[in-house]
mmCIF file of C-alpha atoms in Angstrom:
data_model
loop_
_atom_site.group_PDB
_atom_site.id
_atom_site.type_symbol
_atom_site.label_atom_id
_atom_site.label_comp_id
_atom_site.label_asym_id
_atom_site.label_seq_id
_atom_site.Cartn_x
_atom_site.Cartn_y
_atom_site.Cartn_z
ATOM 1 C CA UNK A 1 21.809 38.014 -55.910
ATOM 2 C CA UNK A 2 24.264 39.983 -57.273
ATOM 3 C CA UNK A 3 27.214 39.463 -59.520
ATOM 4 C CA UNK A 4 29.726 42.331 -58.477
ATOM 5 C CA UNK A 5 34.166 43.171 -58.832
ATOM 6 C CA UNK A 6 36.246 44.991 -56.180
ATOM 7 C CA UNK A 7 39.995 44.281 -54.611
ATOM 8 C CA UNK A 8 41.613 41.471 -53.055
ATOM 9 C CA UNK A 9 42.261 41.552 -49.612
ATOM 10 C CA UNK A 10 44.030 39.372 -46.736
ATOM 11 C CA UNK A 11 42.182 37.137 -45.339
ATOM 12 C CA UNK A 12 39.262 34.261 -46.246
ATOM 13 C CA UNK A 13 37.505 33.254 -42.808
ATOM 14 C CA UNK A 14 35.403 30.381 -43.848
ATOM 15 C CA UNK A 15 34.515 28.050 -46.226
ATOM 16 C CA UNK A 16 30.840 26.328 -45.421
ATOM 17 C CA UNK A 17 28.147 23.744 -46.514
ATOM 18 C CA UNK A 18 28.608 22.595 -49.809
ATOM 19 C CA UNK A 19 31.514 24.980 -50.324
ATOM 20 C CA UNK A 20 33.190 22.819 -53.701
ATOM 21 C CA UNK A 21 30.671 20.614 -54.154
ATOM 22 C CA UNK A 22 30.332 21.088 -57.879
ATOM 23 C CA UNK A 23 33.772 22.919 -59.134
ATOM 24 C CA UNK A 24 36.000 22.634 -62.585
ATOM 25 C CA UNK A 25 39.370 20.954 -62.141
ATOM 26 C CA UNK A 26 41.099 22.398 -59.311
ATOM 27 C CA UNK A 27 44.413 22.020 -59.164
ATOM 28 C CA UNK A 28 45.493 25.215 -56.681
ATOM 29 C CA UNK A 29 43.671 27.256 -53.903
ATOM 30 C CA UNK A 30 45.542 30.533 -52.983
ATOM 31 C CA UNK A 31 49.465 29.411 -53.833
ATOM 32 C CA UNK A 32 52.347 31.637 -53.243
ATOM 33 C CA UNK A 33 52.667 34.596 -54.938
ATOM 34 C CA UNK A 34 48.485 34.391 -55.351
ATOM 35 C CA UNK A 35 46.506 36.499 -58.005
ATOM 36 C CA UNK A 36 43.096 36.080 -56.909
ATOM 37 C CA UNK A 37 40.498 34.890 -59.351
ATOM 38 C CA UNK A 38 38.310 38.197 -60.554
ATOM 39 C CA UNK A 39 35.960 38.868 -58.079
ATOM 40 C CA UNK A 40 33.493 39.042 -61.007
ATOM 41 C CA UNK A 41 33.917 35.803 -61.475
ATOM 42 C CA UNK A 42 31.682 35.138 -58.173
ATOM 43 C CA UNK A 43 27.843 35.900 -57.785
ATOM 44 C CA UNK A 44 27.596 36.562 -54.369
ATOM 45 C CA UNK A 45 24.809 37.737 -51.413
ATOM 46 C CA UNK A 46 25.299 39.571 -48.495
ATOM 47 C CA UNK A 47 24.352 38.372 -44.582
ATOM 48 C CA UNK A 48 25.151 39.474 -41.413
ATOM 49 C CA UNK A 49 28.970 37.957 -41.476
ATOM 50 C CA UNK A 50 29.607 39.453 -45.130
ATOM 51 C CA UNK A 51 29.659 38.025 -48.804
ATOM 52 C CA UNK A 52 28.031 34.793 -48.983
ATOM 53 C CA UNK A 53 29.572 33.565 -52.952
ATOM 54 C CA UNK A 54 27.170 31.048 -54.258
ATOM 55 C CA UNK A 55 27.914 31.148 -57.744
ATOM 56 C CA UNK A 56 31.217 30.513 -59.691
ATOM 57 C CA UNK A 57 30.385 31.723 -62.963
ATOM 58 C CA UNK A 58 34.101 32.268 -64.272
ATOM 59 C CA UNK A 59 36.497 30.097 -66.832
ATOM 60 C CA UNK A 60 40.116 29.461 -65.165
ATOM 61 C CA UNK A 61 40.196 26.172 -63.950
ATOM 62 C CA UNK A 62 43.127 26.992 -61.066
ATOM 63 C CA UNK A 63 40.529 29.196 -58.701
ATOM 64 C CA UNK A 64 41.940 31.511 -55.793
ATOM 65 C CA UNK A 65 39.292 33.073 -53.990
ATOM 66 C CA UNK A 66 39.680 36.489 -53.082
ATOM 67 C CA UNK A 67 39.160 37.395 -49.671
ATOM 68 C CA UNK A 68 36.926 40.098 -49.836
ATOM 69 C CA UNK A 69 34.432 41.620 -52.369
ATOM 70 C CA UNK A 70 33.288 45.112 -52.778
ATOM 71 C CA UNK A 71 34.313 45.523 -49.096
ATOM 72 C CA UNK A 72 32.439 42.271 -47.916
ATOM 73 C CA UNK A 73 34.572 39.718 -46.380
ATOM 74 C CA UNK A 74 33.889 36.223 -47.996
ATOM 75 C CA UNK A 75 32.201 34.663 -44.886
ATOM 76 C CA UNK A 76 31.087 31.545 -46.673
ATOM 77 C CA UNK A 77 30.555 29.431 -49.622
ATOM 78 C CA UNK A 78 26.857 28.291 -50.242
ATOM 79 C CA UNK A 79 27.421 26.446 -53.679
ATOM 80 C CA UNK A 80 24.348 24.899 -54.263
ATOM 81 C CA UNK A 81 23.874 27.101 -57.502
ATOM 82 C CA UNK A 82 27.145 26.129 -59.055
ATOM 83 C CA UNK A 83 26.812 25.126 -62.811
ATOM 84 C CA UNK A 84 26.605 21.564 -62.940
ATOM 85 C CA UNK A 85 25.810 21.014 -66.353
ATOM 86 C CA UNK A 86 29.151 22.762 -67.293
ATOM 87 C CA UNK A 87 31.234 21.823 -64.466
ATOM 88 C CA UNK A 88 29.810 17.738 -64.665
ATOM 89 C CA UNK A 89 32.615 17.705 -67.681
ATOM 90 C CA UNK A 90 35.686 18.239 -65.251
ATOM 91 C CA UNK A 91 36.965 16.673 -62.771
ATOM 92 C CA UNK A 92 39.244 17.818 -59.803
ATOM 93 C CA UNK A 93 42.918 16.985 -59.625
ATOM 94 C CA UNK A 94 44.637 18.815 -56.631
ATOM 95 C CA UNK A 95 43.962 21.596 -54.060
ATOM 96 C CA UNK A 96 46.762 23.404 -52.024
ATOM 97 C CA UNK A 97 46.666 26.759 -50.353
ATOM 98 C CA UNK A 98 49.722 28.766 -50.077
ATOM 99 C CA UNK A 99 51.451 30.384 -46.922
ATOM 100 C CA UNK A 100 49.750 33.357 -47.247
ATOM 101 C CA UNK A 101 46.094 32.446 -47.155
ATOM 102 C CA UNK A 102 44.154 32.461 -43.675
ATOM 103 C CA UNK A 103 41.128 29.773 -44.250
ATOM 104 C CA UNK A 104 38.877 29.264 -41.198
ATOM 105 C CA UNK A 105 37.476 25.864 -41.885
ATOM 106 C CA UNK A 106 36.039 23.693 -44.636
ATOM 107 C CA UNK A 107 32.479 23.384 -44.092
ATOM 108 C CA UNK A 108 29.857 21.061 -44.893
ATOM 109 C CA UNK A 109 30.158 18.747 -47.416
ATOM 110 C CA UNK A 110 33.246 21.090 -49.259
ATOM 111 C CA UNK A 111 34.065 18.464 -51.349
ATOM 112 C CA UNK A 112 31.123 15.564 -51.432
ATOM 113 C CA UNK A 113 31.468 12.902 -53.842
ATOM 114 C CA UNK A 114 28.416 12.733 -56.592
ATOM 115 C CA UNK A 115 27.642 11.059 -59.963
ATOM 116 C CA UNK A 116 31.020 13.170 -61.045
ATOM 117 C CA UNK A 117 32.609 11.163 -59.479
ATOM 118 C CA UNK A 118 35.752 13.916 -58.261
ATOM 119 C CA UNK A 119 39.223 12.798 -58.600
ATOM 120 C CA UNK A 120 40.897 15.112 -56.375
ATOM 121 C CA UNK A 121 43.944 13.725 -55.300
ATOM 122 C CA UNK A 122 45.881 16.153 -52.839
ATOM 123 C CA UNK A 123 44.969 18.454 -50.261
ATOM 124 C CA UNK A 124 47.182 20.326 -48.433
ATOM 125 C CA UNK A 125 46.320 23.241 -46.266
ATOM 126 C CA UNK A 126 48.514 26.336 -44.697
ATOM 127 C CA UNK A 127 48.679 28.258 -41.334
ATOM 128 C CA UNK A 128 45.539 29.842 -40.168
ATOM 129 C CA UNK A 129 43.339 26.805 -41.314
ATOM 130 C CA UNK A 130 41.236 25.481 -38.359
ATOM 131 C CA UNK A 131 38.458 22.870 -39.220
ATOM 132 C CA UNK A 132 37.764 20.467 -41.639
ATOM 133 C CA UNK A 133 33.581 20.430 -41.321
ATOM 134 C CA UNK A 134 31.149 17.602 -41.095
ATOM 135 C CA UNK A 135 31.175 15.347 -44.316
ATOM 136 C CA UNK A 136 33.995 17.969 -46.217
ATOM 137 C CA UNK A 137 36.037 14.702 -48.092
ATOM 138 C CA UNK A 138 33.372 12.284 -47.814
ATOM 139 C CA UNK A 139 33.840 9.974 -50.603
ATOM 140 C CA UNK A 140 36.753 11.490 -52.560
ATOM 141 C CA UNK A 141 37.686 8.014 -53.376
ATOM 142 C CA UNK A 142 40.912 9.583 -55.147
ATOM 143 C CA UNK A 143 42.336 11.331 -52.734
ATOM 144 C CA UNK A 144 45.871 10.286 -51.526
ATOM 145 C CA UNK A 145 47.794 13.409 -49.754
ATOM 146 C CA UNK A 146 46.160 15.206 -46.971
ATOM 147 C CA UNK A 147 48.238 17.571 -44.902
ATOM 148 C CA UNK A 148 46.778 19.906 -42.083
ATOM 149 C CA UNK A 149 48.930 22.718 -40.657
ATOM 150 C CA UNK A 150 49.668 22.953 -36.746
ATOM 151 C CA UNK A 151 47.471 24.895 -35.758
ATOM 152 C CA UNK A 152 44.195 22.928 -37.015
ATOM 153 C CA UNK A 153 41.269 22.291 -34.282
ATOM 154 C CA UNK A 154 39.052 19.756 -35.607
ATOM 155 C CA UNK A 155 38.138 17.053 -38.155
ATOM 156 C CA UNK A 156 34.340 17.039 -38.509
ATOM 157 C CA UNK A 157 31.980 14.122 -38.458
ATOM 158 C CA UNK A 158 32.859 11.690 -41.690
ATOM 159 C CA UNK A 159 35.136 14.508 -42.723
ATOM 160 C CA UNK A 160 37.263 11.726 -44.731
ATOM 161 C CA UNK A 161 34.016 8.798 -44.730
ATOM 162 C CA UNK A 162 35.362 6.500 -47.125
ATOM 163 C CA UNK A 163 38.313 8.291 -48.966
ATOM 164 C CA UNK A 164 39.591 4.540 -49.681
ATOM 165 C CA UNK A 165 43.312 5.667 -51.402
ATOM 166 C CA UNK A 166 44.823 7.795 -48.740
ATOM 167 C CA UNK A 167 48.823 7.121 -48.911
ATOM 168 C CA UNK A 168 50.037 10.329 -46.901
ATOM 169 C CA UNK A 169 48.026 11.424 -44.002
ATOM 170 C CA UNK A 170 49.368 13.947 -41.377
ATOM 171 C CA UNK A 171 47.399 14.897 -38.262
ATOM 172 C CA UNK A 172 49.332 17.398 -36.847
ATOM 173 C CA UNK A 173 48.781 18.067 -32.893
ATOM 174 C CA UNK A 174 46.842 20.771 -32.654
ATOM 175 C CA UNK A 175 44.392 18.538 -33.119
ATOM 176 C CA UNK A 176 41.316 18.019 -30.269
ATOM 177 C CA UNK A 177 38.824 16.837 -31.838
ATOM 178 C CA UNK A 178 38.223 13.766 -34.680
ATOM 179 C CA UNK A 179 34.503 13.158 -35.320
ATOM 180 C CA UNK A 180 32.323 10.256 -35.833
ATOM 181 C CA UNK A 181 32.720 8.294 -38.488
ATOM 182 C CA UNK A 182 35.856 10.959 -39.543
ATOM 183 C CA UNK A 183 36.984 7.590 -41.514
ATOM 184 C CA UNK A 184 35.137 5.406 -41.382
ATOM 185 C CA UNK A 185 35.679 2.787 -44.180
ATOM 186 C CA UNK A 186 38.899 5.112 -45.094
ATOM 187 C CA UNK A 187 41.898 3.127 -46.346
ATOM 188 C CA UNK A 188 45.270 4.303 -44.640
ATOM 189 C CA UNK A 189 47.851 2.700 -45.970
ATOM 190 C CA UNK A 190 51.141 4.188 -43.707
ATOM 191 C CA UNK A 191 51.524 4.351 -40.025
ATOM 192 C CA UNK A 192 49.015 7.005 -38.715
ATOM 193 C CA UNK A 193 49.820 9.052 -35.407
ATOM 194 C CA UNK A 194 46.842 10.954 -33.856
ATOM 195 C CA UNK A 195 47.227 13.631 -32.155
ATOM 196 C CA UNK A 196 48.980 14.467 -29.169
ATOM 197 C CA UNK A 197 46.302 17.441 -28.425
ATOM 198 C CA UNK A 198 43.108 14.945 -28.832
ATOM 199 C CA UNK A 199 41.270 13.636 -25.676
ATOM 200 C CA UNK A 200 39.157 11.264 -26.653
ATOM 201 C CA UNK A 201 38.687 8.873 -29.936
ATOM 202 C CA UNK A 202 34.983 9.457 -30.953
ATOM 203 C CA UNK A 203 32.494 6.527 -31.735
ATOM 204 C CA UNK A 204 33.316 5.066 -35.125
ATOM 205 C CA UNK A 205 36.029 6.763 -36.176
ATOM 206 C CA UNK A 206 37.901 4.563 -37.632
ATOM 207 C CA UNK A 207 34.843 1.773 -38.192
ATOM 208 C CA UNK A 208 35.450 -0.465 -41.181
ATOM 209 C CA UNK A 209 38.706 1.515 -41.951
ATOM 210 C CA UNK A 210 42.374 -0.026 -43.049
ATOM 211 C CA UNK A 211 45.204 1.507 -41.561
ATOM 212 C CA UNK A 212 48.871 0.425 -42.169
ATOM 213 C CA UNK A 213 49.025 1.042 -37.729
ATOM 214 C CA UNK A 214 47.798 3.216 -35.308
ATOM 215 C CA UNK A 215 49.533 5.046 -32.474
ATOM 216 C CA UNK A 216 47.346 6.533 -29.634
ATOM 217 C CA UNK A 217 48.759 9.396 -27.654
ATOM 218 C CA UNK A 218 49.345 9.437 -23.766
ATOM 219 C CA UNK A 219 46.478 12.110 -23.119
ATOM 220 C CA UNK A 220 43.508 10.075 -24.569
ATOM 221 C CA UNK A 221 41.416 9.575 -21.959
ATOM 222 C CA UNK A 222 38.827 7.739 -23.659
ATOM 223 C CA UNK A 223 38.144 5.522 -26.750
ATOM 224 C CA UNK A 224 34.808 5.515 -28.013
ATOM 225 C CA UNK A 225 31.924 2.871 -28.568
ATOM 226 C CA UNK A 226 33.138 0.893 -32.153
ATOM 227 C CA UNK A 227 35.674 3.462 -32.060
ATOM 228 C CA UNK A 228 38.309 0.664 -34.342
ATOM 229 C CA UNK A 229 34.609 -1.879 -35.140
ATOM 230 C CA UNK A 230 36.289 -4.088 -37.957
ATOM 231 C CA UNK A 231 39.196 -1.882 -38.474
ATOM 232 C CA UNK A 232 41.784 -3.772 -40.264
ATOM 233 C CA UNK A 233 45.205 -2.793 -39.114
ATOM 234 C CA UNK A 234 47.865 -4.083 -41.967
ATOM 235 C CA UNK A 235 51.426 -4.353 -40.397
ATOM 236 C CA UNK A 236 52.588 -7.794 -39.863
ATOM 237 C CA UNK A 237 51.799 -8.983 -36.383
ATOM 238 C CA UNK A 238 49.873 -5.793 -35.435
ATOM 239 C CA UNK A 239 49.711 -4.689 -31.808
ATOM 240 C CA UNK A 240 48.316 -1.890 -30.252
ATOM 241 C CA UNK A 241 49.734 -0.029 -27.166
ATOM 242 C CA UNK A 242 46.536 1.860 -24.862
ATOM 243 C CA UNK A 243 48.139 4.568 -23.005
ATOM 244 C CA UNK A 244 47.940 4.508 -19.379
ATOM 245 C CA UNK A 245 46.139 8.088 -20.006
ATOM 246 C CA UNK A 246 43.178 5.690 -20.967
ATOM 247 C CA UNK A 247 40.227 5.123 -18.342
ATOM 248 C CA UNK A 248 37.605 3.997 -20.262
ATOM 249 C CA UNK A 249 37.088 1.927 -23.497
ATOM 250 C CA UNK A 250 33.582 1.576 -24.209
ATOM 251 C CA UNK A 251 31.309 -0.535 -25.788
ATOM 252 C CA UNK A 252 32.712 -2.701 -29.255
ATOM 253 C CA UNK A 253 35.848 -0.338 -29.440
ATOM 254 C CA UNK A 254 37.939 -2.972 -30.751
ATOM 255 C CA UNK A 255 35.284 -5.086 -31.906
ATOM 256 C CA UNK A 256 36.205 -7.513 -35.219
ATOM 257 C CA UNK A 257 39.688 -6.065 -35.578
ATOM 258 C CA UNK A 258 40.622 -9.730 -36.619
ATOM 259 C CA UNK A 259 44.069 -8.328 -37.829
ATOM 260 C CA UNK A 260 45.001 -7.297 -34.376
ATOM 261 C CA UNK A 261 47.459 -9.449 -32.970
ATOM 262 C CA UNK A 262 48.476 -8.640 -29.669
ATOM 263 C CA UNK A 263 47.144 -5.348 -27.283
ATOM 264 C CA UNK A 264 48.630 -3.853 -23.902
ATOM 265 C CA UNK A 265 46.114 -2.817 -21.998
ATOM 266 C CA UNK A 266 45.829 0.841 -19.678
ATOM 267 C CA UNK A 267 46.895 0.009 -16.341
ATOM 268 C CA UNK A 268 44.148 2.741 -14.858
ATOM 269 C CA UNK A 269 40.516 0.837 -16.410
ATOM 270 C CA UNK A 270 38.368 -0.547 -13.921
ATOM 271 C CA UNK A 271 36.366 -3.065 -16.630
ATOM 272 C CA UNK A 272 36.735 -4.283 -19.703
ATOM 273 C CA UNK A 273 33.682 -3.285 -21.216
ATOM 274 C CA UNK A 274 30.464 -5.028 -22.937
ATOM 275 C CA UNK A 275 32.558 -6.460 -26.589
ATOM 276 C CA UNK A 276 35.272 -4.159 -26.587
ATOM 277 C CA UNK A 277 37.514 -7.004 -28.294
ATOM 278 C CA UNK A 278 34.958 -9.805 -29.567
ATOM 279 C CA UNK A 279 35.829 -11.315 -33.042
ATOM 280 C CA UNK A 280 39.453 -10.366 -32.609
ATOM 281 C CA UNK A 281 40.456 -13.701 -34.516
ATOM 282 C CA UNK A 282 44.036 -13.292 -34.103
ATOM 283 C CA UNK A 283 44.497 -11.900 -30.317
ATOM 284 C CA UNK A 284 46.623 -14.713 -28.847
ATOM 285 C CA UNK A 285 47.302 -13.480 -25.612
ATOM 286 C CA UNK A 286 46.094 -10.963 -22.979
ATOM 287 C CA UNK A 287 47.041 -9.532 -20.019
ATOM 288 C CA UNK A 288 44.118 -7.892 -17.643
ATOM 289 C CA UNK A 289 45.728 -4.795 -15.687
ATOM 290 C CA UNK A 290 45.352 -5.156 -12.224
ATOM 291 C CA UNK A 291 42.720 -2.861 -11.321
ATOM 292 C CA UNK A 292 40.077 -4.419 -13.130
ATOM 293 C CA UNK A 293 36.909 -5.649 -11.846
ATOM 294 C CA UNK A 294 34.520 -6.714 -13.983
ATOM 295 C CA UNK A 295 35.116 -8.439 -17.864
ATOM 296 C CA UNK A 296 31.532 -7.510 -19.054
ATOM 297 C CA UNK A 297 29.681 -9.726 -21.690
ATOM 298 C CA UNK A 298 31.196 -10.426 -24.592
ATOM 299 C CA UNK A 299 34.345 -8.821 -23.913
ATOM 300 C CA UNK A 300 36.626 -11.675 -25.410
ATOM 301 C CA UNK A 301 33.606 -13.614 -27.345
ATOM 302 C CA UNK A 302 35.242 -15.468 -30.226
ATOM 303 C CA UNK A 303 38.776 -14.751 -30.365
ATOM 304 C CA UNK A 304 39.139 -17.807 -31.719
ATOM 305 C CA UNK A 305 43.254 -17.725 -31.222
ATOM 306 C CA UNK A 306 43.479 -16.532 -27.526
ATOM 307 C CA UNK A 307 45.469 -19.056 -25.905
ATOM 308 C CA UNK A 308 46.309 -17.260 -23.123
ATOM 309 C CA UNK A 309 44.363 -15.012 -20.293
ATOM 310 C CA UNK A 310 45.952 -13.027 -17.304
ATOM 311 C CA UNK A 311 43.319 -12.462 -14.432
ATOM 312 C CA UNK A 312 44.410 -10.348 -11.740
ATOM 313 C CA UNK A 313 43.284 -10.316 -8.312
ATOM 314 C CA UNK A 314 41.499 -7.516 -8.533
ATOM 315 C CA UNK A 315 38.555 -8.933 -11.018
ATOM 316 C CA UNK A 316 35.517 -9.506 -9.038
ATOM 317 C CA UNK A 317 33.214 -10.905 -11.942
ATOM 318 C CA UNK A 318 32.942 -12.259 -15.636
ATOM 319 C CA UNK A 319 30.084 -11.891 -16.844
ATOM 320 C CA UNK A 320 27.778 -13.577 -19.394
ATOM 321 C CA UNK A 321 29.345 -14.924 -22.859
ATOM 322 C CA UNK A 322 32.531 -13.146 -21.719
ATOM 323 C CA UNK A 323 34.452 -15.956 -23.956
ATOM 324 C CA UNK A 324 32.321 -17.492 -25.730
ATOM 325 C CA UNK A 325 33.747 -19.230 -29.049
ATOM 326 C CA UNK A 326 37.484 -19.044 -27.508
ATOM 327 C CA UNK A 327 37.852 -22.090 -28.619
ATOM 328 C CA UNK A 328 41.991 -22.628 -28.097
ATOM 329 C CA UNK A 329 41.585 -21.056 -24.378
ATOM 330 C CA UNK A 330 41.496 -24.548 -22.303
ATOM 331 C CA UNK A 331 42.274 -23.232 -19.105
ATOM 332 C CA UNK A 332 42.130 -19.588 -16.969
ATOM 333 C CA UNK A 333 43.447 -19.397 -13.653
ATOM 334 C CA UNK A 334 40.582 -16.702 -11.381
ATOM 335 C CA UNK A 335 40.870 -14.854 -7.706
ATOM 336 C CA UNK A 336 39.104 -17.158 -5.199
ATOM 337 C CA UNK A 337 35.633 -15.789 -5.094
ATOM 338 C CA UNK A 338 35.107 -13.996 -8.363
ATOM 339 C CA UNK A 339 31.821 -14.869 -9.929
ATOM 340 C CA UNK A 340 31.846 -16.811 -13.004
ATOM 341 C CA UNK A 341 28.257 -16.336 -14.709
ATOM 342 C CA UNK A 342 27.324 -19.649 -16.511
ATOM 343 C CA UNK A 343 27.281 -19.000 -20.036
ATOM 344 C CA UNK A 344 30.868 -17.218 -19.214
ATOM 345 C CA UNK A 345 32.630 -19.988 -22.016
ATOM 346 C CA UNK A 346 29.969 -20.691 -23.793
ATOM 347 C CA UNK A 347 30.051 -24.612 -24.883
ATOM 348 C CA UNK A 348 33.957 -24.554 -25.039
ATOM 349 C CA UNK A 349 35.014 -26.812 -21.878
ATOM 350 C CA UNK A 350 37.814 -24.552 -20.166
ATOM 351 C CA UNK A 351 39.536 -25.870 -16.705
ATOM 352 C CA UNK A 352 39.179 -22.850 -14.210
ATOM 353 C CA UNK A 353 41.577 -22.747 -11.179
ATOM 354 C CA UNK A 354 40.249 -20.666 -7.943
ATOM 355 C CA UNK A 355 43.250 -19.329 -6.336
#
């Protein structure tokens, strides 16, 4: 290792595992105008993609890191040597970047939550940033403004786990991919938009979360197994809208949303899948899209409110436990010839009409 000075240039690449894991209060990353922070500030190694820093060993508290040093292009921070005993003092505040700085990504865990408990409360990022890594905000319980330029690809797996304060959240379209568990047990308290750009809602991203509402793009094609599991959606009489884009919600996807009030459902599924909307305690009323063939098990279990079930021609077969514990459902009109299993109700007595 190597502690070593040289001049500023253009253009930071990548920030990676660990990147600000242990920093003083930051309160700006590369604003506009930027002086960079001394590149003898940084203790550094060099790999195959350039300067690796690994070691902040300056004093100003507002750090802009230079793009390259001594000729080396900053390919990543590794910050696992960072000065803990000075920096376990200070706590973050706020992180921008300015127009002029070209960031790749924030790698993983950037900003992971420790015994310091960090109470960085904005982060806003400019054009030419591309990823937010695996586990980058994980726990920044303080954080409250995120905003992501067009032009970013990718939220990594639990890239915002549990940041339980944010107020002002913008995705912006460029968007294709949102991890697993990207918030899971987040608190969102506005409306949230995802992305027009995004394909498909991973497993668990939004498991355990609170989110003021949620609007999903035409252009999903599929939502993920416990993608919403116990997601508490806080608008008065929430409701949900599933584009007809959407041809398969898996497993649990809506699974204890108990806040969830009323859903319209893709016209293009073929099932509605194994507990994709069991425990939703305050679904009163549901409409299956013709097209659909088979309510797998569990699929309505124990929404205790549903009064109310529209069963097109088109289903074929319910299947085990499908409603069990729907206890204000007392009647369900069904094609002739669709197969009820047994258990279908559960103990509730419900009057089914054939027609």
């Amino acid at each position: 290792h190597e502690t070593s000075s040289g001049p500023a240039a253009e253009n930071v690449i990548f920030l990676s595992a660990d990147a600000f894991g242990v920093l003083p209060p930051v309160s700006v990353l590369t604003p506009e105008p930027v002086t960079y922070t001394a590149p003898e500030s940084f203790r550094y190694y060099v790999n195959a993609d350039g300067a690796v820093i690994n070691r902040y060993e300056g004093t100003d508290l507002e750090i802009y890191v230079p793009p390259e040093i001594d000729g080396y292009k900053v390919a990543e921070y590794d910050a696992w040597e960072f000065d803990i005993e000075r920096f376990e003092r200070q706590q973050q505040e706020s992180i921008e970047t300015g127009e002029d700085a070209d960031f790749g990504g924030i790698g993983v865990y950037c900003f992971p939550t420790d015994d310091i408990h960090w109470s960085i409360s904005k982060v806003a990022f400019s054009k030419g940033f591309k990823e937010v890594g695996d586990f980058a905000f994980t726990e920044c319980r303080s954080l409250k403004t995120v905003i992501l330029p067009e032009g970013t690809e990718r939220i990594g797996i639990m890239g915002f786990n549990m940041c339980d304060s944010l107020e002002d959240l913008h995705l912006p379209d460029s968007i294709r991919e949102i991890g697993d568990y990207a918030f899971n047990s987040a608190v969102i308290s506005g409306e949230l938009a995802l992305p027009a750009s995004l394909a498909e809602i991973s497993p668990m991203t939004f498991r355990r979360a609170s989110v003021g509402s949620v609007t999903i793009p035409d252009g999903v094609t599929a939502i993920g197994e416990y993608a919403f599991d116990g997601c508490t959606l806080t608008a008065e009489n929430a409701s949900l809208v599933i584009p007809d884009s959407v041809t398969d919600i898996r497993k649990g996807a809506f699974r204890y949303c108990q806040s969830l009030c009323s859903v319209t459902l893709s016209k293009n599924l073929t099932a509605i899948k194994e507990g994709v909307f069991e425990g939703c305690g305050s679904l009163t009323e549901v409409s299956v899209p013709d097209g659909v063939e088979v309510i797998e098990e569990r699929a309505f279990a124990y929404c205790a409110s549903l009064k109310r079930v529209t069963i097109p021609d088109s289903v074929t077969e319910i299947r085990s436990a499908a409603f069990e514990g729907c206890i204000a459902l007392k009647s369900i009109s069904v094609p002739a010839g669709c197969r009820i299993a047994e258990d279908a109700f559960g103990l509730e007595p419900v009057y089914i009409e054939y027609r």
